[in-house]
Short mmCIF file of C-alpha atoms and ligand atoms in Angstrom, two decimals:
data_model
loop_
_atom_site.label_atom_id
_atom_site.label_comp_id
_atom_site.label_asym_id
_atom_site.label_seq_id
_atom_site.Cartn_x
_atom_site.Cartn_y
_atom_site.Cartn_z
CA MET A 1167 -110.59 89.84 37.91
CA VAL A 1168 -108.19 89.48 41.11
CA HIS A 1169 -106.74 86.21 41.32
CA ARG A 1170 -105.79 84.90 45.15
CA ILE A 1171 -102.16 83.54 45.18
CA HIS A 1172 -101.22 81.07 47.95
CA LEU A 1173 -97.65 80.80 49.15
CA LEU A 1174 -97.47 76.95 49.89
CA GLU A 1175 -94.46 76.75 52.41
CA THR A 1176 -95.82 79.43 54.89
CA GLY A 1177 -99.37 79.27 54.32
CA GLU A 1178 -99.40 82.77 53.56
CA ALA A 1179 -101.96 84.25 50.57
CA PHE A 1180 -102.27 87.80 48.87
CA ASP A 1181 -104.41 89.19 45.83
CA ALA A 1182 -103.23 89.96 42.49
CA ALA A 1183 -104.76 92.18 40.01
CA PRO A 1184 -104.43 90.92 36.25
CA ASP A 1185 -102.04 93.98 35.51
CA GLU A 1186 -99.54 93.62 38.53
CA SER A 1187 -96.71 91.21 38.66
CA LEU A 1188 -97.01 89.05 41.42
CA LEU A 1189 -93.92 90.51 43.16
CA ASP A 1190 -95.62 93.73 42.88
CA ALA A 1191 -98.79 92.36 44.33
CA ALA A 1192 -97.07 90.65 47.08
CA LEU A 1193 -94.96 93.65 48.46
CA ARG A 1194 -97.92 95.99 48.26
CA GLN A 1195 -99.89 93.54 50.70
CA GLY A 1196 -96.69 93.43 53.05
CA LEU A 1197 -95.59 90.10 51.99
CA ARG A 1198 -91.67 89.62 51.16
CA LEU A 1199 -90.97 87.50 47.99
CA PRO A 1200 -86.90 87.34 47.25
CA HIS A 1201 -85.97 89.60 44.51
CA GLU A 1202 -83.30 91.51 43.27
CA CYS A 1203 -83.21 93.25 39.64
CA GLN A 1204 -86.94 93.21 39.10
CA PHE A 1205 -86.85 93.01 35.14
CA GLY A 1206 -86.80 89.50 34.59
CA SER A 1207 -83.09 88.87 34.55
CA CYS A 1208 -81.47 87.58 37.47
CA GLY A 1209 -83.69 84.62 38.76
CA THR A 1210 -83.97 85.41 42.21
CA CYS A 1211 -87.64 85.56 42.17
CA ARG A 1212 -88.08 82.31 40.56
CA VAL A 1213 -91.17 80.52 42.00
CA LYS A 1214 -92.47 76.74 41.05
CA ILE A 1215 -96.40 77.00 39.97
CA ALA A 1216 -97.93 73.94 41.71
CA THR A 1217 -101.53 75.13 40.57
CA GLY A 1218 -102.82 77.77 38.24
CA SER A 1219 -101.50 79.74 35.27
CA VAL A 1220 -99.16 82.91 34.64
CA ALA A 1221 -98.63 84.98 31.47
CA TYR A 1222 -96.02 87.87 30.67
CA GLU A 1223 -96.10 90.77 28.79
CA ASP A 1224 -92.82 90.06 27.42
CA PHE A 1225 -90.99 86.71 27.98
CA PRO A 1226 -88.38 87.41 30.73
CA PRO A 1227 -84.50 86.80 29.74
CA GLY A 1228 -83.78 85.06 32.86
CA LEU A 1229 -86.37 81.96 32.04
CA SER A 1230 -86.21 79.49 29.23
CA PRO A 1231 -89.24 78.49 27.54
CA GLU A 1232 -88.46 74.65 28.97
CA GLU A 1233 -88.37 76.30 32.58
CA ALA A 1234 -91.55 78.17 31.99
CA ALA A 1235 -92.86 74.55 30.42
CA GLU A 1236 -91.90 72.94 33.51
CA GLY A 1237 -93.66 74.99 35.70
CA TYR A 1238 -91.09 77.91 36.86
CA ALA A 1239 -92.26 81.59 36.60
CA LEU A 1240 -90.39 84.83 37.57
CA ALA A 1241 -92.65 86.45 40.28
CA CYS A 1242 -91.34 90.27 39.08
CA GLN A 1243 -92.76 89.66 35.34
CA ALA A 1244 -95.60 87.20 35.75
CA ARG A 1245 -98.97 88.09 36.31
CA ALA A 1246 -101.54 85.86 37.51
CA THR A 1247 -104.18 84.23 34.84
CA SER A 1248 -106.04 81.98 37.61
CA ASP A 1249 -105.78 81.54 41.29
CA LEU A 1250 -102.03 79.97 41.95
CA ALA A 1251 -100.38 77.91 44.68
CA ILE A 1252 -96.56 78.59 44.60
CA SER A 1253 -93.25 77.87 46.19
CA PRO A 1254 -90.21 79.28 46.09
CA ALA A 1255 -87.91 77.62 43.43
CA ARG A 1256 -85.09 76.25 45.76
CA ARG A 1257 -84.24 76.22 49.50
CA LEU A 1258 -80.80 77.95 50.00
CA ALA A 1259 -78.32 78.03 52.83
CA PRO A 1260 -78.40 81.05 55.09
CA CYS A 1261 -76.44 84.09 54.28
CA SER A 1262 -76.37 87.76 55.58
CA GLU A 1263 -79.20 90.10 54.60
CA PRO A 1264 -78.14 92.30 51.89
CA ALA A 1265 -76.29 95.51 53.34
CA ARG A 1266 -74.50 98.60 52.45
CA HIS A 1267 -70.99 98.93 53.23
CA MET A 1268 -67.97 101.27 52.56
CA ALA A 1269 -65.25 98.46 51.18
CA THR A 1270 -61.60 100.02 50.99
CA VAL A 1271 -59.36 98.79 47.84
CA THR A 1272 -56.79 96.51 48.81
CA SER A 1273 -55.42 95.65 45.64
CA VAL A 1274 -55.85 96.00 41.70
CA ARG A 1275 -53.95 94.34 39.03
CA ALA A 1276 -54.22 93.08 35.45
CA ILE A 1277 -54.29 89.25 35.29
CA GLY A 1278 -54.85 88.84 31.88
CA GLU A 1279 -55.30 90.90 28.72
CA ASP A 1280 -58.52 92.45 29.61
CA VAL A 1281 -59.44 91.06 33.16
CA LEU A 1282 -58.59 93.03 36.30
CA HIS A 1283 -58.24 91.36 39.51
CA LEU A 1284 -60.09 93.85 42.31
CA ALA A 1285 -59.54 92.81 46.15
CA LEU A 1286 -61.57 94.49 48.56
CA GLU A 1287 -61.76 94.65 52.38
CA LEU A 1288 -65.14 95.26 54.15
CA PRO A 1289 -65.19 97.37 57.44
CA PRO A 1290 -64.74 95.44 60.84
CA GLY A 1291 -67.83 95.06 61.85
CA ALA A 1292 -69.20 93.56 58.40
CA GLN A 1293 -68.93 89.61 59.38
CA LEU A 1294 -70.00 88.58 56.12
CA LEU A 1295 -71.72 85.40 55.45
CA TYR A 1296 -72.56 84.73 51.75
CA ARG A 1297 -72.67 81.82 49.50
CA ALA A 1298 -69.87 80.88 47.37
CA GLY A 1299 -71.48 82.21 44.24
CA GLN A 1300 -72.95 85.61 45.06
CA TYR A 1301 -72.30 88.80 44.09
CA VAL A 1302 -72.22 92.29 44.74
CA ASN A 1303 -73.51 95.73 43.44
CA ILE A 1304 -70.70 97.94 43.15
CA GLN A 1305 -72.86 101.63 43.47
CA LEU A 1306 -71.48 104.30 40.87
CA PRO A 1307 -70.51 107.98 41.88
CA GLU A 1308 -73.13 108.95 39.15
CA GLY A 1309 -76.08 106.73 40.43
CA GLY A 1310 -76.72 103.52 39.29
CA HIS A 1311 -74.44 100.16 40.29
CA ARG A 1312 -72.60 97.29 38.34
CA SER A 1313 -72.68 93.90 39.46
CA PHE A 1314 -69.89 91.67 39.86
CA SER A 1315 -69.44 87.98 41.39
CA MET A 1316 -67.14 87.31 44.17
CA ALA A 1317 -64.18 85.18 42.75
CA SER A 1318 -63.22 83.68 45.92
CA ARG A 1319 -63.91 80.87 48.90
CA PRO A 1320 -66.41 82.82 51.44
CA HIS A 1321 -64.59 85.01 53.80
CA PRO A 1322 -66.09 87.28 56.49
CA ARG A 1323 -64.56 90.52 55.26
CA ALA A 1324 -61.98 89.94 52.24
CA ILE A 1325 -63.91 89.82 48.61
CA ASP A 1326 -62.23 89.67 45.30
CA PHE A 1327 -63.54 90.02 41.76
CA HIS A 1328 -62.42 89.19 38.17
CA ILE A 1329 -63.75 92.36 35.98
CA ARG A 1330 -63.65 92.28 32.38
CA ARG A 1331 -62.59 95.19 30.94
CA ILE A 1332 -65.33 96.42 28.54
CA PRO A 1333 -64.17 98.85 25.87
CA GLN A 1334 -67.28 101.06 26.19
CA GLY A 1335 -67.45 100.26 29.75
CA ARG A 1336 -68.39 103.18 32.24
CA PHE A 1337 -67.03 101.02 35.24
CA THR A 1338 -64.75 98.05 34.19
CA ASN A 1339 -62.59 100.81 31.57
CA GLY A 1340 -63.50 103.75 33.70
CA HIS A 1341 -63.25 103.85 37.62
CA ALA A 1342 -62.16 100.29 38.12
CA THR A 1343 -58.65 101.23 35.89
CA GLN A 1344 -58.10 104.06 38.42
CA LEU A 1345 -58.91 102.46 41.62
CA ARG A 1346 -55.31 102.38 43.85
CA PRO A 1347 -55.11 100.31 47.46
CA GLY A 1348 -56.62 102.34 50.09
CA ASP A 1349 -59.23 103.92 48.02
CA THR A 1350 -63.00 103.31 49.07
CA LEU A 1351 -66.11 101.63 47.27
CA PRO A 1352 -69.95 101.82 48.15
CA VAL A 1353 -71.17 98.40 47.96
CA GLU A 1354 -74.22 96.40 48.19
CA LEU A 1355 -74.02 92.57 49.48
CA PRO A 1356 -74.24 89.66 49.31
CA LEU A 1357 -76.83 89.41 46.62
CA GLY A 1358 -78.23 86.45 44.17
CA THR A 1359 -79.26 82.65 44.27
CA PHE A 1360 -76.51 81.04 42.39
CA CYS A 1361 -74.73 78.76 44.82
CA TYR A 1362 -73.87 75.34 45.09
CA HIS A 1363 -76.37 72.85 45.93
CA GLU A 1364 -74.91 69.95 48.22
CA GLU A 1365 -78.37 68.37 48.54
CA ASP A 1366 -78.17 67.17 44.61
CA TYR A 1367 -75.61 64.46 45.23
CA ARG A 1368 -74.62 64.53 41.53
CA PRO A 1369 -71.46 65.03 39.67
CA LEU A 1370 -70.87 68.50 38.39
CA ILE A 1371 -70.63 70.07 35.21
CA MET A 1372 -69.52 73.53 35.38
CA VAL A 1373 -69.73 75.68 32.20
CA ALA A 1374 -68.37 79.14 32.25
CA THR A 1375 -67.48 81.84 29.48
CA GLY A 1376 -64.99 84.75 30.24
CA THR A 1377 -65.03 85.71 33.81
CA GLY A 1378 -68.23 83.53 34.22
CA LEU A 1379 -65.50 82.11 35.88
CA ALA A 1380 -65.23 83.93 39.02
CA PRO A 1381 -68.45 82.57 40.71
CA ILE A 1382 -67.37 78.85 39.60
CA LYS A 1383 -63.79 79.35 41.12
CA SER A 1384 -65.81 80.32 44.19
CA ILE A 1385 -67.87 77.39 44.55
CA LEU A 1386 -65.04 75.24 43.47
CA GLU A 1387 -62.54 76.53 46.14
CA SER A 1388 -65.95 75.81 48.57
CA LEU A 1389 -65.35 72.23 47.77
CA MET A 1390 -61.69 71.82 48.02
CA ASP A 1391 -60.44 69.14 50.07
CA CYS A 1392 -63.72 68.67 51.16
CA GLU A 1393 -64.59 64.47 51.48
CA ASP A 1394 -68.43 65.14 49.92
CA CYS A 1395 -67.12 66.44 46.71
CA PRO A 1396 -68.50 65.12 43.90
CA PRO A 1397 -66.82 64.73 40.56
CA VAL A 1398 -66.20 67.76 38.79
CA SER A 1399 -66.02 68.54 35.00
CA LEU A 1400 -65.23 72.46 34.27
CA TYR A 1401 -65.46 73.74 30.85
CA TRP A 1402 -64.17 77.19 30.33
CA GLY A 1403 -65.03 79.16 27.21
CA MET A 1404 -62.75 81.86 26.15
CA ARG A 1405 -61.69 83.71 22.53
CA SER A 1406 -58.04 82.93 22.36
CA GLU A 1407 -55.35 81.38 24.35
CA ALA A 1408 -54.10 84.59 25.84
CA GLY A 1409 -57.73 85.02 27.32
CA LEU A 1410 -57.40 81.99 29.87
CA TYR A 1411 -56.36 84.31 32.43
CA LEU A 1412 -56.07 81.47 35.40
CA HIS A 1413 -54.99 78.46 33.07
CA ASP A 1414 -51.92 77.63 35.14
CA GLU A 1415 -53.72 77.75 38.54
CA ILE A 1416 -56.92 75.62 37.13
CA MET A 1417 -54.42 73.23 36.45
CA ARG A 1418 -53.35 72.85 40.08
CA TRP A 1419 -56.85 72.29 41.15
CA ALA A 1420 -56.83 68.92 40.16
CA GLU A 1421 -54.69 68.10 43.35
CA ARG A 1422 -57.68 69.54 45.65
CA LEU A 1423 -61.00 68.32 43.85
CA CYS A 1424 -62.71 65.29 43.35
CA GLU A 1425 -61.97 63.44 39.91
CA PHE A 1426 -61.53 67.03 38.56
CA ARG A 1427 -61.56 67.48 34.60
CA TYR A 1428 -60.67 70.84 32.82
CA VAL A 1429 -61.64 71.53 29.44
CA PRO A 1430 -60.60 74.97 28.18
CA VAL A 1431 -62.45 75.68 24.91
CA LEU A 1432 -61.65 78.28 22.41
CA SER A 1433 -63.62 79.97 20.12
CA ARG A 1434 -61.42 82.09 17.85
CA ALA A 1435 -58.24 79.73 18.71
CA GLY A 1436 -54.85 80.21 16.62
CA ALA A 1437 -53.42 77.90 14.66
CA GLY A 1438 -50.97 76.52 17.41
CA TRP A 1439 -53.42 75.79 19.72
CA THR A 1440 -54.15 71.95 20.24
CA GLY A 1441 -57.17 71.90 22.76
CA ARG A 1442 -60.89 72.31 21.99
CA ARG A 1443 -62.39 74.68 19.82
CA GLY A 1444 -65.94 76.12 18.83
CA HIS A 1445 -68.45 77.02 21.48
CA VAL A 1446 -68.21 75.67 25.48
CA GLN A 1447 -71.30 74.47 25.35
CA GLN A 1448 -70.74 72.49 22.08
CA ALA A 1449 -67.98 70.76 23.92
CA VAL A 1450 -70.36 69.69 26.86
CA LEU A 1451 -72.35 67.94 24.04
CA GLU A 1452 -69.29 66.65 22.21
CA ASP A 1453 -68.64 64.68 25.66
CA PHE A 1454 -71.58 63.70 27.07
CA ASP A 1455 -74.63 62.03 25.07
CA ASP A 1456 -76.62 62.00 28.41
CA LEU A 1457 -77.01 64.40 31.07
CA SER A 1458 -79.84 63.34 33.02
CA GLU A 1459 -77.46 62.10 35.98
CA HIS A 1460 -76.01 65.54 36.54
CA ALA A 1461 -76.02 69.02 38.33
CA ILE A 1462 -75.15 71.55 35.78
CA TYR A 1463 -73.96 75.04 36.72
CA LEU A 1464 -73.96 77.76 33.81
CA CYS A 1465 -72.57 81.32 34.24
CA GLY A 1466 -71.36 84.23 32.14
CA SER A 1467 -72.51 85.04 28.56
CA PRO A 1468 -76.30 85.47 28.51
CA ALA A 1469 -76.41 83.96 25.17
CA MET A 1470 -74.29 80.57 26.12
CA ILE A 1471 -76.59 80.03 28.70
CA ALA A 1472 -79.88 80.14 26.61
CA ASP A 1473 -78.57 77.87 24.24
CA ALA A 1474 -76.81 75.61 26.76
CA LYS A 1475 -80.37 75.42 28.56
CA ARG A 1476 -82.00 74.59 25.54
CA GLU A 1477 -79.24 71.86 24.17
CA PHE A 1478 -78.72 70.49 27.18
CA LEU A 1479 -82.11 69.69 27.98
CA ALA A 1480 -82.63 67.86 24.56
CA ARG A 1481 -80.10 65.70 26.09
CA ASN A 1482 -82.04 64.73 28.99
CA ALA A 1483 -80.58 67.50 31.47
CA SER A 1484 -82.69 67.49 34.61
CA ILE A 1485 -84.31 71.05 34.66
CA ASP A 1486 -84.50 70.97 38.58
CA HIS A 1487 -80.43 70.18 38.74
CA MET A 1488 -79.33 73.21 36.19
CA TYR A 1489 -78.23 76.53 37.77
CA SER A 1490 -77.34 79.62 36.14
CA ASP A 1491 -75.91 83.18 36.53
CA SER A 1492 -76.44 85.36 33.66
CA PHE A 1493 -73.84 88.03 33.18
CA THR A 1494 -76.20 91.04 31.97
CA PHE A 1495 -75.31 94.61 31.48
CA GLN A 1496 -76.58 97.10 33.99
CA SER A 1497 -76.33 100.46 31.72
CA ALA A 1498 -79.78 100.78 30.32
CA ALA A 1499 -78.90 101.01 26.75
CA ALA A 1500 -77.14 97.61 27.05
CA PRO A 1501 -78.72 94.84 24.91
CA GLN A 1502 -79.67 92.43 27.57
CA ALA A 1503 -78.84 89.36 25.84
CA ALA A 1504 -75.52 90.09 23.81
CA ALA A 1505 -73.06 87.64 24.39
CA LEU A 1506 -69.93 87.90 26.96
CA ALA A 1507 -67.37 85.78 24.82
C1 FAD B 856 -74.75 89.18 38.81
C2 FAD B 856 -73.99 89.33 37.72
C3 FAD B 856 -72.68 89.54 37.89
C4 FAD B 856 -71.63 89.64 36.91
N1 FAD B 856 -70.38 89.43 37.45
C5 FAD B 856 -69.49 89.87 36.84
C6 FAD B 856 -68.19 89.45 36.97
O1 FAD B 856 -67.73 88.80 38.21
N2 FAD B 856 -67.28 89.73 36.09
C7 FAD B 856 -67.32 90.71 35.11
O2 FAD B 856 -66.68 91.00 34.36
N3 FAD B 856 -68.66 90.97 34.76
C8 FAD B 856 -69.54 90.45 35.62
N4 FAD B 856 -70.88 90.96 35.17
C9 FAD B 856 -71.25 91.91 34.10
C10 FAD B 856 -71.00 93.13 34.36
O3 FAD B 856 -71.80 93.73 35.44
C11 FAD B 856 -71.29 93.90 33.17
O4 FAD B 856 -70.50 94.05 32.19
C12 FAD B 856 -71.32 95.69 33.59
O5 FAD B 856 -72.29 96.18 32.58
C13 FAD B 856 -70.14 96.40 32.83
O6 FAD B 856 -70.12 97.59 33.14
P1 FAD B 856 -69.64 98.62 32.58
O7 FAD B 856 -70.00 99.97 33.47
O8 FAD B 856 -68.16 98.66 32.72
O9 FAD B 856 -70.19 98.97 31.20
P2 FAD B 856 -71.67 99.26 30.84
O10 FAD B 856 -71.44 100.92 30.88
O11 FAD B 856 -72.55 98.73 31.79
O12 FAD B 856 -71.73 99.06 29.69
C14 FAD B 856 -71.16 99.60 28.56
C15 FAD B 856 -71.37 99.44 26.86
O13 FAD B 856 -70.47 97.89 26.98
C16 FAD B 856 -71.41 97.15 26.71
N5 FAD B 856 -71.47 95.87 27.48
C17 FAD B 856 -71.55 96.15 28.90
N6 FAD B 856 -71.01 94.66 29.38
C18 FAD B 856 -70.54 93.84 28.85
C19 FAD B 856 -70.35 92.81 28.56
N7 FAD B 856 -70.23 91.73 29.71
N8 FAD B 856 -69.88 92.16 27.22
C20 FAD B 856 -70.33 92.74 26.10
N9 FAD B 856 -70.33 94.35 26.31
C21 FAD B 856 -70.88 94.71 27.01
C22 FAD B 856 -72.76 97.39 26.41
O14 FAD B 856 -73.19 97.56 25.08
C23 FAD B 856 -72.93 98.59 27.02
O15 FAD B 856 -73.75 99.66 26.47
C24 FAD B 856 -71.79 90.74 36.16
C25 FAD B 856 -73.17 90.73 35.70
C26 FAD B 856 -74.48 90.43 36.57
C27 FAD B 856 -75.81 90.76 36.34
S1 FES B 857 -86.15 89.82 40.58
FE1 FES B 857 -87.37 88.82 39.31
S2 FES B 857 -85.69 88.10 38.11
FE2 FES B 857 -84.55 89.22 39.13
#
């Protein structure tokens, strides 16, 4: 049976057959719903269901059971099981439409034992407007792409990245290591819905594993010296002390952010480490009995994000104020839920 889907924001409507996703049905009828990965990972197609119900063939990795229980759905995977009224999960600040550009490498250097810093410049006409927290798809010569988050305050032409070298990684341990200044790379940007929500007016808890720090850094740099910056607690999870590739720079952020607290957490710390140990999300739980008043940003390992969402909700975190950017792998063979750090 075909169901009728109403978009509350615009008053538009479309029909969805039981065997097609809400996204496929909308696109088939000429309605553009935001989307990117189309396999239930990135969360760009997240909608809130006001009335009606949906089902999934396979429950998508980019949605937690708790979010589903609160009425959120991923349109690229959800199938309607009744008529629906839906609205976009969140209003976002404006940004450029995603576009392809040929970027030029301006620098590439190691900034940690397994992290590369890659800086690119876009062509003069690009005039990019993006939200801190968004990402780029770098196109591979043999086809396909790899995603990397912009790591600095938004700039119309200059973008940079923290790229963790994966031992078997086709791009991160292959192409990326051979790049030299002056080389060109085809990129598509800006992508993604992970960004700062200033309308929340809540103290921030930022939780990153590994290079999940990159989009968090971009967001925090955009808040530096800003009068409206809320208090910020940053938890950065790494395996070992040698992996904390931006430790000294982060320590200096306290001079430019409001009530900034930085907590590095090591999962495999050596004997000499006097700081926090264990999993980064556990460190947050040790410090906060109640998370109901915070806006929480999670970035990096899919396993950390899934665990943190579940545990933080049990500590009264607001599902409407918890944002995540899951660093899933793009190679077809990659297990989507494997941990980053
Ligand atoms: C929206 C988004 C933003 C991202 N931003 C960043 C970023 O800023 N910095 C960054 O370093 N990464 C980021 N990632 C993750 C990165 O895109 C993937 O790790 C990518 O697959 C690496 O490409 P590769 O060609 O080197 O490895 P692939 O050829 O894709 O993978 C080779 C093998 O390595 C393993 N593998 C791949 N990635 C990982 C991983 N992360 N951890 C453990 N094992 C892995 C898999 O088993 C895979 O089969 C992001 C991902 C997404 C979805
Ligand atoms: S487009 Fe649906 S989760 Fe990415």
